[in-house]
Amino acid sequence: MAHIQPRGSFVALVTPMNNDGSIDFEGFRTLLNWHHENGTEAVLIMGSTGEVSMLSPEERKAIITETAKMKPGNMLMYYGITGNNTQTTIDYARYAKAEGADGAILAAPAYICADNDAITDYAMEVLDSTDLAMGFYNNPPRVKTDLHWSDLLKLAKHPNMVVLKESTTRVGQVAQVCAAKPDMAIMCCCSPNLGLVVPTMALGGHGTANMTGNIIPQEMAVISKPWETGEDAFNHRAAWLDNLPMLHFAYSAINPVAVKTLMRVLGMPSGPLRKPLKPLDGARLQAGVEAFRRLGLPERYGFEVNFAAAAE
């Protein structure tokens, strides 16, 4: 069957946790509704931003089962399904499909550093395993494996492959994919250090698969809107430049330390990081809060700053 391709702001959601470290399912409900109200088109639950590598298999399945029931409106609900091998990834894909997911994102399994042919075959096997919209996250900073654009275009021919999330530093790679006009959405990470967002959107990209939307969803919706008119391009530029301090803050520590710490300070459902990750403190956290204040974001979103919450 034909699948819906995500567009616009595709936010990699944090996994909210209670103070005892258990999963905060009502926190998920609050965040999902908040994103729906603030322009997020799709969410990825249990990506690297969701601390997925530190969740147990039982927690991962419970999160899929419970949050799939919380879908607000037409916002697409995607799930990270990458396991430590091909069969485990297939099992998560089939579980997500059975529980009502709109889609799933897979990456190369971490740590094994498999070559491109092996990971292309792996992705094809997962795509073949169930009739579910899927995307591939090309993320060499996390997993070393770095698929060439020719590998990605092979995956794009599969009817279940609906979105690419590109996380290299190569504008040329994005250009080659865009030039081929594959039948899939082309997105990139939102990190200003990678420098891919503006070129991707200018080349015809369909949005951003972003982490900063956890704290500035309205702004990321503007940055992530596909360029159909000159006004879209100018709005993108203005929002990108205005919000560079928040984009830089979001990546000032390993994902999701900065955003999850700031969310807690702002009173949003986030909870503690799972150890060994530790929250930001001191000057680094203060810099994020000050950037948030200078942009008028506490008033826009109705937040109050509580530094003590970061240490709880």
Short mmCIF file of C-alpha atoms in Angstrom, two decimals:
data_model
loop_
_atom_site.label_atom_id
_atom_site.label_comp_id
_atom_site.label_asym_id
_atom_site.label_seq_id
_atom_site.Cartn_x
_atom_site.Cartn_y
_atom_site.Cartn_z
CA MET A 1 0.00 0.00 0.00
CA ALA A 2 1.05 3.62 -0.52
CA HIS A 3 2.34 5.32 2.61
CA ILE A 4 2.16 8.92 3.78
CA GLN A 5 5.50 10.68 3.60
CA PRO A 6 6.27 13.00 6.54
CA ARG A 7 6.79 16.69 5.80
CA GLY A 8 7.77 19.73 7.83
CA SER A 9 8.95 19.42 11.42
CA PHE A 10 9.61 15.80 12.40
CA VAL A 11 10.61 16.01 16.08
CA ALA A 12 12.73 13.33 17.75
CA LEU A 13 10.94 13.28 21.09
CA VAL A 14 12.58 12.85 24.49
CA THR A 15 11.45 9.94 26.65
CA PRO A 16 9.87 11.50 29.76
CA MET A 17 10.70 9.69 32.98
CA ASN A 18 9.47 9.79 36.55
CA ASN A 19 11.85 10.62 39.39
CA ASP A 20 12.29 6.91 40.08
CA GLY A 21 13.47 6.37 36.51
CA SER A 22 10.31 4.67 35.25
CA ILE A 23 8.61 5.79 32.03
CA ASP A 24 6.24 8.73 32.47
CA PHE A 25 3.38 7.78 30.16
CA GLU A 26 1.21 10.75 31.12
CA GLY A 27 4.21 12.91 30.34
CA PHE A 28 4.21 11.39 26.85
CA ARG A 29 0.53 12.30 26.48
CA THR A 30 1.20 15.91 27.51
CA LEU A 31 4.14 16.25 25.12
CA LEU A 32 2.31 14.69 22.18
CA ASN A 33 -0.67 17.02 22.58
CA TRP A 34 1.65 20.02 23.00
CA HIS A 35 3.49 19.20 19.78
CA HIS A 36 0.25 18.74 17.89
CA GLU A 37 -0.90 22.17 19.07
CA ASN A 38 2.40 23.83 18.10
CA GLY A 39 2.88 22.77 14.50
CA THR A 40 4.86 19.53 14.72
CA GLU A 41 3.87 17.31 11.78
CA ALA A 42 5.42 14.05 13.00
CA VAL A 43 7.27 12.70 16.02
CA LEU A 44 9.93 10.04 16.35
CA ILE A 45 9.60 8.23 19.65
CA MET A 46 12.67 6.33 20.86
CA GLY A 47 15.29 7.78 18.59
CA SER A 48 18.66 8.66 20.08
CA THR A 49 16.98 11.72 21.64
CA GLY A 50 14.67 9.28 23.43
CA GLU A 51 17.63 7.52 25.13
CA VAL A 52 16.58 4.38 23.28
CA SER A 53 19.90 2.58 23.75
CA MET A 54 19.32 2.62 27.52
CA LEU A 55 15.74 1.32 27.44
CA SER A 56 14.99 -2.33 28.06
CA PRO A 57 13.17 -4.39 25.40
CA GLU A 58 10.13 -4.48 27.69
CA GLU A 59 10.16 -0.68 28.05
CA ARG A 60 10.47 -0.22 24.30
CA LYS A 61 7.44 -2.39 23.63
CA ALA A 62 5.43 -0.75 26.40
CA ILE A 63 6.18 2.71 24.98
CA ILE A 64 4.98 1.65 21.53
CA THR A 65 1.81 0.08 22.91
CA GLU A 66 0.84 2.95 25.19
CA THR A 67 1.78 5.95 23.06
CA ALA A 68 0.18 4.56 19.90
CA LYS A 69 -3.14 5.00 21.73
CA MET A 70 -2.37 8.69 22.34
CA LYS A 71 -2.06 9.85 18.72
CA PRO A 72 -3.33 13.45 18.55
CA GLY A 73 -5.14 14.36 15.34
CA ASN A 74 -3.21 13.60 12.16
CA MET A 75 0.28 13.99 13.62
CA LEU A 76 2.33 11.02 12.43
CA MET A 77 3.69 8.68 15.10
CA TYR A 78 7.01 7.04 14.20
CA TYR A 79 9.12 4.76 16.39
CA GLY A 80 12.82 3.96 16.53
CA ILE A 81 13.15 0.24 15.80
CA THR A 82 16.91 -0.27 15.51
CA GLY A 83 18.04 -3.37 17.34
CA ASN A 84 21.49 -4.86 17.80
CA ASN A 85 21.02 -7.17 14.81
CA THR A 86 18.76 -7.64 11.80
CA GLN A 87 16.22 -10.00 13.38
CA THR A 88 15.75 -7.85 16.48
CA THR A 89 15.12 -4.82 14.27
CA ILE A 90 12.58 -6.79 12.23
CA ASP A 91 10.85 -7.88 15.42
CA TYR A 92 10.50 -4.26 16.58
CA ALA A 93 9.20 -3.24 13.13
CA ARG A 94 6.53 -5.91 13.19
CA TYR A 95 5.59 -5.03 16.77
CA ALA A 96 5.21 -1.35 15.87
CA LYS A 97 3.04 -2.26 12.89
CA ALA A 98 0.81 -4.51 15.00
CA GLU A 99 0.34 -1.83 17.66
CA GLY A 100 -0.78 0.84 15.20
CA ALA A 101 2.37 2.87 14.48
CA ASP A 102 2.29 5.20 11.49
CA GLY A 103 5.90 4.43 10.73
CA ALA A 104 9.35 3.49 11.96
CA ILE A 105 12.93 4.71 11.64
CA LEU A 106 15.94 2.42 11.50
CA ALA A 107 19.65 3.12 11.58
CA ALA A 108 22.70 0.90 11.35
CA PRO A 109 23.12 -1.12 14.55
CA ALA A 110 25.56 0.65 16.85
CA TYR A 111 29.11 -0.43 17.65
CA ILE A 112 29.51 -3.17 15.01
CA CYS A 113 30.74 -0.71 12.33
CA ALA A 114 29.39 -2.80 9.46
CA ASP A 115 30.29 -1.85 5.89
CA ASN A 116 27.88 -0.21 3.47
CA ASP A 117 26.91 -3.36 1.59
CA ALA A 118 26.00 -5.13 4.83
CA ILE A 119 23.91 -2.23 6.11
CA THR A 120 22.17 -1.75 2.76
CA ASP A 121 21.21 -5.45 2.80
CA TYR A 122 20.13 -5.14 6.45
CA ALA A 123 17.88 -2.18 5.65
CA MET A 124 16.35 -4.02 2.69
CA GLU A 125 15.53 -7.01 4.89
CA VAL A 126 13.80 -4.77 7.43
CA LEU A 127 11.90 -2.92 4.70
CA ASP A 128 10.75 -6.28 3.32
CA SER A 129 9.65 -7.57 6.72
CA THR A 130 6.30 -5.77 7.11
CA ASP A 131 4.07 -3.31 5.27
CA LEU A 132 4.93 -0.21 7.28
CA ALA A 133 6.19 3.25 6.34
CA MET A 134 9.88 3.38 7.24
CA GLY A 135 12.84 5.70 7.06
CA PHE A 136 16.59 5.31 7.27
CA TYR A 137 18.72 7.46 9.57
CA ASN A 138 22.18 7.84 8.03
CA ASN A 139 24.06 8.72 11.20
CA PRO A 140 27.82 8.09 10.98
CA PRO A 141 28.65 10.26 14.04
CA ARG A 142 26.81 7.69 16.20
CA VAL A 143 27.33 4.38 14.39
CA LYS A 144 30.32 4.96 12.02
CA THR A 145 28.54 3.34 9.03
CA ASP A 146 27.99 6.05 6.40
CA LEU A 147 25.84 5.06 3.44
CA HIS A 148 26.77 6.59 0.09
CA TRP A 149 24.06 8.39 -1.83
CA SER A 150 23.94 5.48 -4.29
CA ASP A 151 23.12 3.11 -1.40
CA LEU A 152 20.38 5.44 -0.19
CA LEU A 153 18.83 5.64 -3.65
CA LYS A 154 18.70 1.84 -3.77
CA LEU A 155 16.68 1.90 -0.54
CA ALA A 156 14.47 4.66 -1.94
CA LYS A 157 13.13 2.28 -4.59
CA HIS A 158 11.46 0.16 -1.91
CA PRO A 159 7.76 1.04 -1.49
CA ASN A 160 8.06 1.07 2.31
CA MET A 161 10.96 3.57 2.27
CA VAL A 162 9.30 6.96 2.76
CA VAL A 163 11.89 9.21 4.44
CA LEU A 164 15.65 9.74 4.65
CA LYS A 165 17.16 11.47 7.68
CA GLU A 166 20.65 12.56 6.66
CA SER A 167 23.25 13.34 9.32
CA THR A 168 26.48 13.68 7.39
CA THR A 169 28.30 16.97 6.76
CA ARG A 170 28.21 16.60 2.97
CA VAL A 171 25.95 18.97 1.07
CA GLY A 172 26.99 17.15 -2.10
CA GLN A 173 25.45 13.93 -0.80
CA VAL A 174 22.12 15.66 -0.19
CA ALA A 175 22.32 17.26 -3.63
CA GLN A 176 22.80 13.90 -5.34
CA VAL A 177 19.79 12.44 -3.53
CA CYS A 178 17.61 15.47 -4.31
CA ALA A 179 18.69 15.49 -7.95
CA ALA A 180 17.51 11.90 -8.37
CA LYS A 181 13.99 12.92 -7.27
CA PRO A 182 13.29 9.71 -5.32
CA ASP A 183 9.76 9.00 -4.10
CA MET A 184 10.58 9.73 -0.47
CA ALA A 185 10.87 12.70 1.88
CA ILE A 186 14.40 14.07 2.26
CA MET A 187 15.25 15.54 5.66
CA CYS A 188 18.31 16.30 7.76
CA CYS A 189 19.22 16.93 11.38
CA CYS A 190 18.77 20.42 12.81
CA SER A 191 22.28 20.93 14.16
CA PRO A 192 23.79 24.21 12.97
CA ASN A 193 27.24 22.63 13.33
CA LEU A 194 26.46 20.22 10.51
CA GLY A 195 25.32 23.10 8.31
CA LEU A 196 22.92 20.94 6.31
CA VAL A 197 19.56 22.52 7.08
CA VAL A 198 19.63 25.57 4.81
CA PRO A 199 21.21 23.70 1.84
CA THR A 200 18.81 20.77 2.24
CA MET A 201 15.76 23.00 2.20
CA ALA A 202 17.16 25.09 -0.67
CA LEU A 203 17.76 21.93 -2.73
CA GLY A 204 14.15 20.82 -2.32
CA GLY A 205 14.20 19.03 1.03
CA HIS A 206 10.90 18.24 2.65
CA GLY A 207 11.64 19.24 6.24
CA THR A 208 13.92 18.52 9.17
CA ALA A 209 14.05 15.50 11.43
CA ASN A 210 15.00 17.60 14.40
CA MET A 211 15.75 17.51 18.12
CA THR A 212 15.48 21.23 18.89
CA GLY A 213 11.72 21.07 18.33
CA ASN A 214 11.48 19.60 21.83
CA ILE A 215 11.90 23.18 23.11
CA ILE A 216 10.95 25.42 20.15
CA PRO A 217 8.30 23.53 18.11
CA GLN A 218 6.68 26.58 16.49
CA GLU A 219 10.02 27.91 15.34
CA MET A 220 11.15 24.53 14.00
CA ALA A 221 7.87 24.25 12.10
CA VAL A 222 8.78 27.45 10.22
CA ILE A 223 12.38 26.33 9.64
CA SER A 224 11.15 22.93 8.42
CA LYS A 225 8.43 24.04 6.01
CA PRO A 226 9.24 22.97 2.43
CA TRP A 227 10.04 25.93 0.17
CA GLU A 228 7.13 26.43 -2.20
CA THR A 229 7.34 30.23 -2.44
CA GLY A 230 9.91 32.93 -1.87
CA GLU A 231 8.10 33.80 1.32
CA ASP A 232 8.80 30.29 2.66
CA ALA A 233 12.51 30.81 2.00
CA PHE A 234 12.64 34.22 3.66
CA ASN A 235 10.65 32.98 6.67
CA HIS A 236 13.06 30.06 6.96
CA ARG A 237 16.08 32.35 6.91
CA ALA A 238 14.65 34.68 9.54
CA ALA A 239 13.66 31.85 11.88
CA TRP A 240 17.00 30.06 11.39
CA LEU A 241 19.07 33.13 12.20
CA ASP A 242 16.86 34.25 15.09
CA ASN A 243 16.97 30.84 16.74
CA LEU A 244 20.65 29.99 16.22
CA PRO A 245 21.32 30.42 19.98
CA MET A 246 18.76 27.70 20.80
CA LEU A 247 20.02 25.44 18.02
CA HIS A 248 23.58 25.75 19.28
CA PHE A 249 22.45 25.16 22.87
CA ALA A 250 20.56 22.02 21.93
CA TYR A 251 23.82 20.50 20.65
CA SER A 252 26.09 21.90 23.37
CA ALA A 253 26.20 18.46 25.04
CA ILE A 254 25.61 14.93 23.81
CA ASN A 255 22.02 14.45 22.74
CA PRO A 256 19.61 14.70 24.65
CA VAL A 257 21.39 16.16 27.70
CA ALA A 258 20.89 19.85 26.90
CA VAL A 259 17.28 19.74 25.74
CA LYS A 260 16.10 17.39 28.45
CA THR A 261 17.77 19.46 31.17
CA LEU A 262 16.21 22.68 29.85
CA MET A 263 12.80 21.04 29.53
CA ARG A 264 12.93 20.10 33.20
CA VAL A 265 13.96 23.63 34.19
CA LEU A 266 10.95 24.93 32.23
CA GLY A 267 8.54 22.55 33.96
CA MET A 268 7.92 20.35 30.94
CA PRO A 269 7.53 16.57 31.26
CA SER A 270 11.04 15.22 30.83
CA GLY A 271 12.26 13.89 34.14
CA PRO A 272 15.80 12.77 34.84
CA LEU A 273 18.27 11.49 32.30
CA ARG A 274 19.07 7.82 32.53
CA LYS A 275 22.50 7.24 34.04
CA PRO A 276 25.33 7.50 33.19
CA LEU A 277 24.08 10.66 31.44
CA LYS A 278 24.10 13.71 33.72
CA PRO A 279 22.18 17.00 33.40
CA LEU A 280 23.79 20.27 32.43
CA ASP A 281 24.55 22.68 35.23
CA GLY A 282 26.27 25.99 35.88
CA ALA A 283 27.22 28.31 33.06
CA ARG A 284 26.22 25.96 30.25
CA LEU A 285 22.66 25.65 31.50
CA GLN A 286 22.50 29.37 32.26
CA ALA A 287 23.45 30.10 28.65
CA GLY A 288 20.51 28.06 27.39
CA VAL A 289 18.07 29.72 29.76
CA GLU A 290 19.30 33.20 28.83
CA ALA A 291 18.98 32.43 25.12
CA PHE A 292 15.45 31.17 25.73
CA ARG A 293 14.60 34.36 27.62
CA ARG A 294 16.12 36.73 25.04
CA LEU A 295 13.92 35.22 22.36
CA GLY A 296 10.80 35.76 24.49
CA LEU A 297 10.07 32.06 24.54
CA PRO A 298 8.95 31.70 28.20
CA GLU A 299 6.13 34.15 27.47
CA ARG A 300 5.29 32.56 24.11
CA TYR A 301 4.94 29.10 25.56
CA GLY A 302 3.87 30.01 29.10
CA PHE A 303 6.93 28.57 30.88
CA GLU A 304 8.48 29.56 34.19
CA VAL A 305 12.16 28.92 34.88
CA ASN A 306 13.04 26.79 37.92
CA PHE A 307 16.78 26.04 38.15
CA ALA A 308 16.32 23.80 41.18
CA ALA A 309 14.40 21.30 39.03
CA ALA A 310 17.51 20.43 37.02
CA ALA A 311 19.18 18.87 40.05
CA GLU A 312 16.17 16.88 41.23
#
